PDB file of C-alpha atoms and ligand atoms in Angstrom:
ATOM      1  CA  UNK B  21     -87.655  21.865  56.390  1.00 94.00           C
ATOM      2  CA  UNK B  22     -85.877  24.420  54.580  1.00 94.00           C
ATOM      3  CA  UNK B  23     -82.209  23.103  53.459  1.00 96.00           C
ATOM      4  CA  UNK B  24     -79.380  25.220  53.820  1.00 96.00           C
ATOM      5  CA  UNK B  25     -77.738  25.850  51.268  1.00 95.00           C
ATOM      6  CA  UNK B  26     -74.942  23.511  52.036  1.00 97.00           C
ATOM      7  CA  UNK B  27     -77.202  20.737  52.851  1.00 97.00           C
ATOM      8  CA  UNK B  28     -79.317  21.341  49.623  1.00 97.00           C
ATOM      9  CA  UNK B  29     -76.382  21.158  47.316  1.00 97.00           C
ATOM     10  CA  UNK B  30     -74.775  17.614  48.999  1.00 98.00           C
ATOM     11  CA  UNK B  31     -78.628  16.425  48.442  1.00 98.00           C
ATOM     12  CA  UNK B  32     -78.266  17.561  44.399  1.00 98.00           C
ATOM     13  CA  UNK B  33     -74.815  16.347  44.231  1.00 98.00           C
ATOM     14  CA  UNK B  34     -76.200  13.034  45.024  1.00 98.00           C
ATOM     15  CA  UNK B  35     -79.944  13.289  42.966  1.00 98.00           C
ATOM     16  CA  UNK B  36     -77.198  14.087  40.271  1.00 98.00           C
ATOM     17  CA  UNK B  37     -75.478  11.052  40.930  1.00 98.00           C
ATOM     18  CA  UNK B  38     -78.056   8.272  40.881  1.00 99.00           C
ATOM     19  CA  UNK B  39     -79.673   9.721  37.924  1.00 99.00           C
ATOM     20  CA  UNK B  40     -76.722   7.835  36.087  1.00 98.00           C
ATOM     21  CA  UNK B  41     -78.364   5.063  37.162  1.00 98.00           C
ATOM     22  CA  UNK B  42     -81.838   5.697  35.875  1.00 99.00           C
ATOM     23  CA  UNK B  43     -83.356   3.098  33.601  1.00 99.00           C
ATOM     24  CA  UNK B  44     -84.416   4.357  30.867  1.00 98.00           C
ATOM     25  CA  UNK B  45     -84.043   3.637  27.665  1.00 98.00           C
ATOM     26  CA  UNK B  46     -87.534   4.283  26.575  1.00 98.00           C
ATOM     27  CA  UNK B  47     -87.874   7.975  27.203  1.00 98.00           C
ATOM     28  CA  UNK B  48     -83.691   8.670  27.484  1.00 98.00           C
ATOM     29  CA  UNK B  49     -84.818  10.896  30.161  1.00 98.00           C
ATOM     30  CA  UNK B  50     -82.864   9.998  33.488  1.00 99.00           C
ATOM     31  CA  UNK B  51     -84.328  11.778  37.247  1.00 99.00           C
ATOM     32  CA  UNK B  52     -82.172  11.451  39.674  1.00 99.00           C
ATOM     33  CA  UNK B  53     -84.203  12.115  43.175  1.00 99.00           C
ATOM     34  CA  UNK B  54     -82.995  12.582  46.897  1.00 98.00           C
ATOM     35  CA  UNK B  55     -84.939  12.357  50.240  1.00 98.00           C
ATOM     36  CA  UNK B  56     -84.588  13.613  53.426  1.00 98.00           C
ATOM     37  CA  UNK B  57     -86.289  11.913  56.540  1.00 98.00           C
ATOM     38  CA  UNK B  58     -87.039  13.837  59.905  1.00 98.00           C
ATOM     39  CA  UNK B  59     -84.085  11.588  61.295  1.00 97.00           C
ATOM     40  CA  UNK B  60     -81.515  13.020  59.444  1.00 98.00           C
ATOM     41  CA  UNK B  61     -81.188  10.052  56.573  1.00 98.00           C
ATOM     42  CA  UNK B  62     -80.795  10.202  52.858  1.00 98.00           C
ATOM     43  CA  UNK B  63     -82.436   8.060  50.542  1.00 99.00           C
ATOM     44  CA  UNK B  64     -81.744   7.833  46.408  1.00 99.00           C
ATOM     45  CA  UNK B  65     -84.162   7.072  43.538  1.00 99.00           C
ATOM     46  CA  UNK B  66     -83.610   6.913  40.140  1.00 99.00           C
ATOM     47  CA  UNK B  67     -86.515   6.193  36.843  1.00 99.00           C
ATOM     48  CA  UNK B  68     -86.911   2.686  36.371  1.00 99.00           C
ATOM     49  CA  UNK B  69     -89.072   2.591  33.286  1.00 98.00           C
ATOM     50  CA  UNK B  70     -90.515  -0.400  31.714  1.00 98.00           C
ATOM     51  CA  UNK B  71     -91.146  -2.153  28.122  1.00 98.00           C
ATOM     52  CA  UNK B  72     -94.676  -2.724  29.846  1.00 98.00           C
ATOM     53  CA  UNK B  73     -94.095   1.569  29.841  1.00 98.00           C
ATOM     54  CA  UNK B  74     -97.235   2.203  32.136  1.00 98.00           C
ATOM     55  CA  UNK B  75     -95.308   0.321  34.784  1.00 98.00           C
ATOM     56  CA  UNK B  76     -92.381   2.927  35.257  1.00 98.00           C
ATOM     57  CA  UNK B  77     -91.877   4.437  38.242  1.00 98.00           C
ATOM     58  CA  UNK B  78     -90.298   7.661  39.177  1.00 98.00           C
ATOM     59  CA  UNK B  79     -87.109   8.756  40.678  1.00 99.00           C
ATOM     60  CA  UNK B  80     -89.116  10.447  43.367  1.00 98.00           C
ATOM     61  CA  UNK B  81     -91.630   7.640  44.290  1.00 98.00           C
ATOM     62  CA  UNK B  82     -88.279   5.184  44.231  1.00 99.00           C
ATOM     63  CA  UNK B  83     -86.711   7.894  45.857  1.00 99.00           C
ATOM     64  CA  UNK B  84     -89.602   7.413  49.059  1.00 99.00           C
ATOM     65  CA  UNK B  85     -89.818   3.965  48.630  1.00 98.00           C
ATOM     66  CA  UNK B  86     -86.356   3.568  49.465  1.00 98.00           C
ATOM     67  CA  UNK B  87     -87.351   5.813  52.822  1.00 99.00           C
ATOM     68  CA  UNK B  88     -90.231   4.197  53.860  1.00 98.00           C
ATOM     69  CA  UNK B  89     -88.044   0.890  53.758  1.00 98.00           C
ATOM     70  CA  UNK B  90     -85.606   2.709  56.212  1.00 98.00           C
ATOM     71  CA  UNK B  91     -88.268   3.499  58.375  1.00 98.00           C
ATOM     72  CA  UNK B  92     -89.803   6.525  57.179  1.00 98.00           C
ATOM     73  CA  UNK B  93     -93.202   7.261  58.748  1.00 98.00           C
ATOM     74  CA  UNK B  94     -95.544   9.625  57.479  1.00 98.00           C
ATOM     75  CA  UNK B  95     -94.639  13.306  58.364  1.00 98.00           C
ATOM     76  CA  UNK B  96     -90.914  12.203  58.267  1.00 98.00           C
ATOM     77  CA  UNK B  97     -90.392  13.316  54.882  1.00 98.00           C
ATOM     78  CA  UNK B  98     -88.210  16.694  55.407  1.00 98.00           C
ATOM     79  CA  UNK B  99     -87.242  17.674  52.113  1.00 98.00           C
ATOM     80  CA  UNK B 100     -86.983  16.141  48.791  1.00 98.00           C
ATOM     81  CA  UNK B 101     -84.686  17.451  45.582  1.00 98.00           C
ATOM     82  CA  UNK B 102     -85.175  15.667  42.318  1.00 98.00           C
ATOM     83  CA  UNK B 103     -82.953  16.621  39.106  1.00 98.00           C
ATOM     84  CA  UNK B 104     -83.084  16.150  35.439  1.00 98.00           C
ATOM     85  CA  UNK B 105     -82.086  17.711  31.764  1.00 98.00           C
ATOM     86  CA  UNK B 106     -84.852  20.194  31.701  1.00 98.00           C
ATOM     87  CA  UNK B 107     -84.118  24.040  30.685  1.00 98.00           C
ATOM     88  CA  UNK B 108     -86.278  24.964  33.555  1.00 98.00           C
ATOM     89  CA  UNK B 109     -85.717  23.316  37.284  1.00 98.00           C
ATOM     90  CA  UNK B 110     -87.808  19.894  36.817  1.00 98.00           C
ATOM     91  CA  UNK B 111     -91.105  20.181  39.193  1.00 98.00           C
ATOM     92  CA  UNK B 112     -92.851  16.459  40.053  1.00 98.00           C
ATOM     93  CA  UNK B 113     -95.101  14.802  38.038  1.00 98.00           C
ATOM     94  CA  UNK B 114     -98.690  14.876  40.116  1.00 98.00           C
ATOM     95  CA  UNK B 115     -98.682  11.573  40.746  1.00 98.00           C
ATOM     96  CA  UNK B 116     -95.460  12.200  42.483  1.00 98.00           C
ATOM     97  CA  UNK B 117     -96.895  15.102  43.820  1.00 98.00           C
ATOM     98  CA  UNK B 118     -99.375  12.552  45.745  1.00 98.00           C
ATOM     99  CA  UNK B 119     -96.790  10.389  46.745  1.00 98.00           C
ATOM    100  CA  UNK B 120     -94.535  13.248  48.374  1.00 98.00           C
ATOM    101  CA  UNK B 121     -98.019  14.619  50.240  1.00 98.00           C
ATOM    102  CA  UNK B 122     -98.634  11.042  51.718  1.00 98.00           C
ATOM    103  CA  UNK B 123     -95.278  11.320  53.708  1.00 98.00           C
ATOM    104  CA  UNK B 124     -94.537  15.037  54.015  1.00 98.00           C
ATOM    105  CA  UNK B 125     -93.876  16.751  57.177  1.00 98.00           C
ATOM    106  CA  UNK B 126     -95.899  20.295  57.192  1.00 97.00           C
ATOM    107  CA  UNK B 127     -93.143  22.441  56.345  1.00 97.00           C
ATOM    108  CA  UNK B 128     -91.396  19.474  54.264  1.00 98.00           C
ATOM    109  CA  UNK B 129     -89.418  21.712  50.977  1.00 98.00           C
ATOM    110  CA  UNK B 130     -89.274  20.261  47.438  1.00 98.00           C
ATOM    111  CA  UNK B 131     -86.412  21.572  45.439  1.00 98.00           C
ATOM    112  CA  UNK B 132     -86.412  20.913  41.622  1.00 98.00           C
ATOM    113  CA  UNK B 133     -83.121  21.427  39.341  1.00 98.00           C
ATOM    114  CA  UNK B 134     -81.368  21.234  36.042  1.00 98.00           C
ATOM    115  CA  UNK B 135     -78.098  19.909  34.719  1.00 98.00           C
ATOM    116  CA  UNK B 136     -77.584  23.711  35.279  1.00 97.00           C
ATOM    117  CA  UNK B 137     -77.869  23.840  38.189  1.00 94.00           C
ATOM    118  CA  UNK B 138     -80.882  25.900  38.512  1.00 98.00           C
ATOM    119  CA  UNK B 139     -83.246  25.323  41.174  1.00 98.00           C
ATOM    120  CA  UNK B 140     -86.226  25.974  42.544  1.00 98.00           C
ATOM    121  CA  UNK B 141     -88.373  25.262  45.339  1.00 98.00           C
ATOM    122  CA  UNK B 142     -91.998  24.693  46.863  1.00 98.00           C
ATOM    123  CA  UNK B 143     -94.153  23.355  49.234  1.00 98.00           C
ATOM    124  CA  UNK B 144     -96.543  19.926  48.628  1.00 98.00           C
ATOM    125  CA  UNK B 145     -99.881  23.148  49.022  1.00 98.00           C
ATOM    126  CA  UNK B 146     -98.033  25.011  46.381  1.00 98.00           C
ATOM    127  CA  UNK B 147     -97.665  21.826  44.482  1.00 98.00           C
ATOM    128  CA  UNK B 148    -101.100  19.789  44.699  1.00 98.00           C
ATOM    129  CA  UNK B 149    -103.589  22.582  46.228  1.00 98.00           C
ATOM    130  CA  UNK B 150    -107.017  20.640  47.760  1.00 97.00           C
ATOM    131  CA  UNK B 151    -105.376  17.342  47.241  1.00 97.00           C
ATOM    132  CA  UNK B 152    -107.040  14.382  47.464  1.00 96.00           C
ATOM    133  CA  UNK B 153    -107.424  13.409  51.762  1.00 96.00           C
ATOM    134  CA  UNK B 154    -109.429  11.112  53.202  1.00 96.00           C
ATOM    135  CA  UNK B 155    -109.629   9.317  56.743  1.00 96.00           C
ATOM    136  CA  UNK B 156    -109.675   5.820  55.332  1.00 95.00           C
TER     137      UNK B 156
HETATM  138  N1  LIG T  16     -89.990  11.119  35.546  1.00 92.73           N
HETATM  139  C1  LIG T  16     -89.509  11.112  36.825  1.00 92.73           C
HETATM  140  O1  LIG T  16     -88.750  10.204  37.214  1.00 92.73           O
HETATM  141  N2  LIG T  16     -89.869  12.131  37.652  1.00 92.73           N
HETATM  142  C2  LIG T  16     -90.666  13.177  37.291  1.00 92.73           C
HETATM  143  O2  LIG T  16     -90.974  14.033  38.119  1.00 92.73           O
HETATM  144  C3  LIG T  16     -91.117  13.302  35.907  1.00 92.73           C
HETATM  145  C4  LIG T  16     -90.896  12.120  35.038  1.00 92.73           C
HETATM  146  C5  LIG T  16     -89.587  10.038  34.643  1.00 92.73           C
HETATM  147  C6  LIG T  16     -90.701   9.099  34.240  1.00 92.73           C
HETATM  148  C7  LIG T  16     -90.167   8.566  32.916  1.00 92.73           C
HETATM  149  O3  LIG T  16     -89.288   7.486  33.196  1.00 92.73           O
HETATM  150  C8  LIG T  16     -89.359   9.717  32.358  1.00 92.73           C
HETATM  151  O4  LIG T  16     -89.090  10.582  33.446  1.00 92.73           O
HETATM  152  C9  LIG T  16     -90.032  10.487  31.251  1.00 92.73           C
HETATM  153  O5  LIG T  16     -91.286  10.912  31.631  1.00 92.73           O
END
C-alpha cells in the first residue's frame, strides 16, 4: 500500500532504530528494516552477519522473518522501508528483492532511505522485473 507520509516516517523512525542493533562487525554496515503486514502490524530486522560471512542475513529478510512468525501470509506484506548509511536511499539486495516478492501484496510499496533522510520508493515489478515464479 502506499504509506502516508505519517505512517512512512514512524516505520523509518523505527528501521532507524533497530539498525543499532545490527550485527555487524564484518562489513560495519548496519540496515535497519521495517515491515508492514495487511493486518496493520510492524515487524523489525536488523543485519546479522556471520564469521562463516556467507551465512549473514539481511535486515529485510529478518525483517519478514519476524512477520511470517506473527502470522504473515503471503500477500500480507503491505509495505516495507529499510535504512542504512548510503549517500543515495539504500534499494534491496536481489536476494531480498526475492524474499519481499514471495510475501508481497500487489500494490505492496518498498521505501529505501539514508541517515539523511532521503527516500525513495518502488514496487517488487520495478524492483525484480520477470522474477523467478513457479507453481511448485
Ligand atoms: N545488507 C542488508 O541488510 N540489506 C541490504 O539490502 C543490503 C545489504 C547487509 C548485508 C551485510 O550484512 C551488509 O549489509 C553489507 O553488505
Amino acid at each position: 500500500m502506499k504509506l502516508s507520509a505519517e505512517q512512512r516516517d514512524a516505520m523509518l523512525a523505527a528501521a532507524m532504530l533497530v539498525r543499532s542493533q545490527a550485527h555487524a562487525p564484518y562489513s560495519r554496515f548496519r540496515v535497519g528494516a521495517a515491515v508492514l503486514s495487511s493486518s496493520g502490524r510492524v515487524f523489525l530486522g536488523c543485519n546479522v552477519e556471520n564469521l562463516s560471512y556467507g551465512l549473514s542475513c539481511c535486515a529485510e529478510r529478518n525483517a519478514i522473518a519476524a512477520a511470517v512468525a506473527g502470522g504473515m501470509q503471503p500477500g500480507g506484506l503491505a509495505a516495507v522501508v529499510v535504512v542504512g548509511d548510503t549517500p543515495e536511499p539504500i534499494s534491496p539486495c536481489g536476494a531480498c528483492r526475492q524474499v519481499i516478492a514471495e510475501f508481497a501484496a500487489a500494490d505492496c510499496s518498498i521505501t529505501g532511505a539514508n541517515l539523511a533522510g532521503q527516500t525513495r520508493s518502488w514496487t517488487i515489478d520495478g524492483l525484480l522485473p520477470d522474477r523467478f515464479k513457479a507453481e511448485l
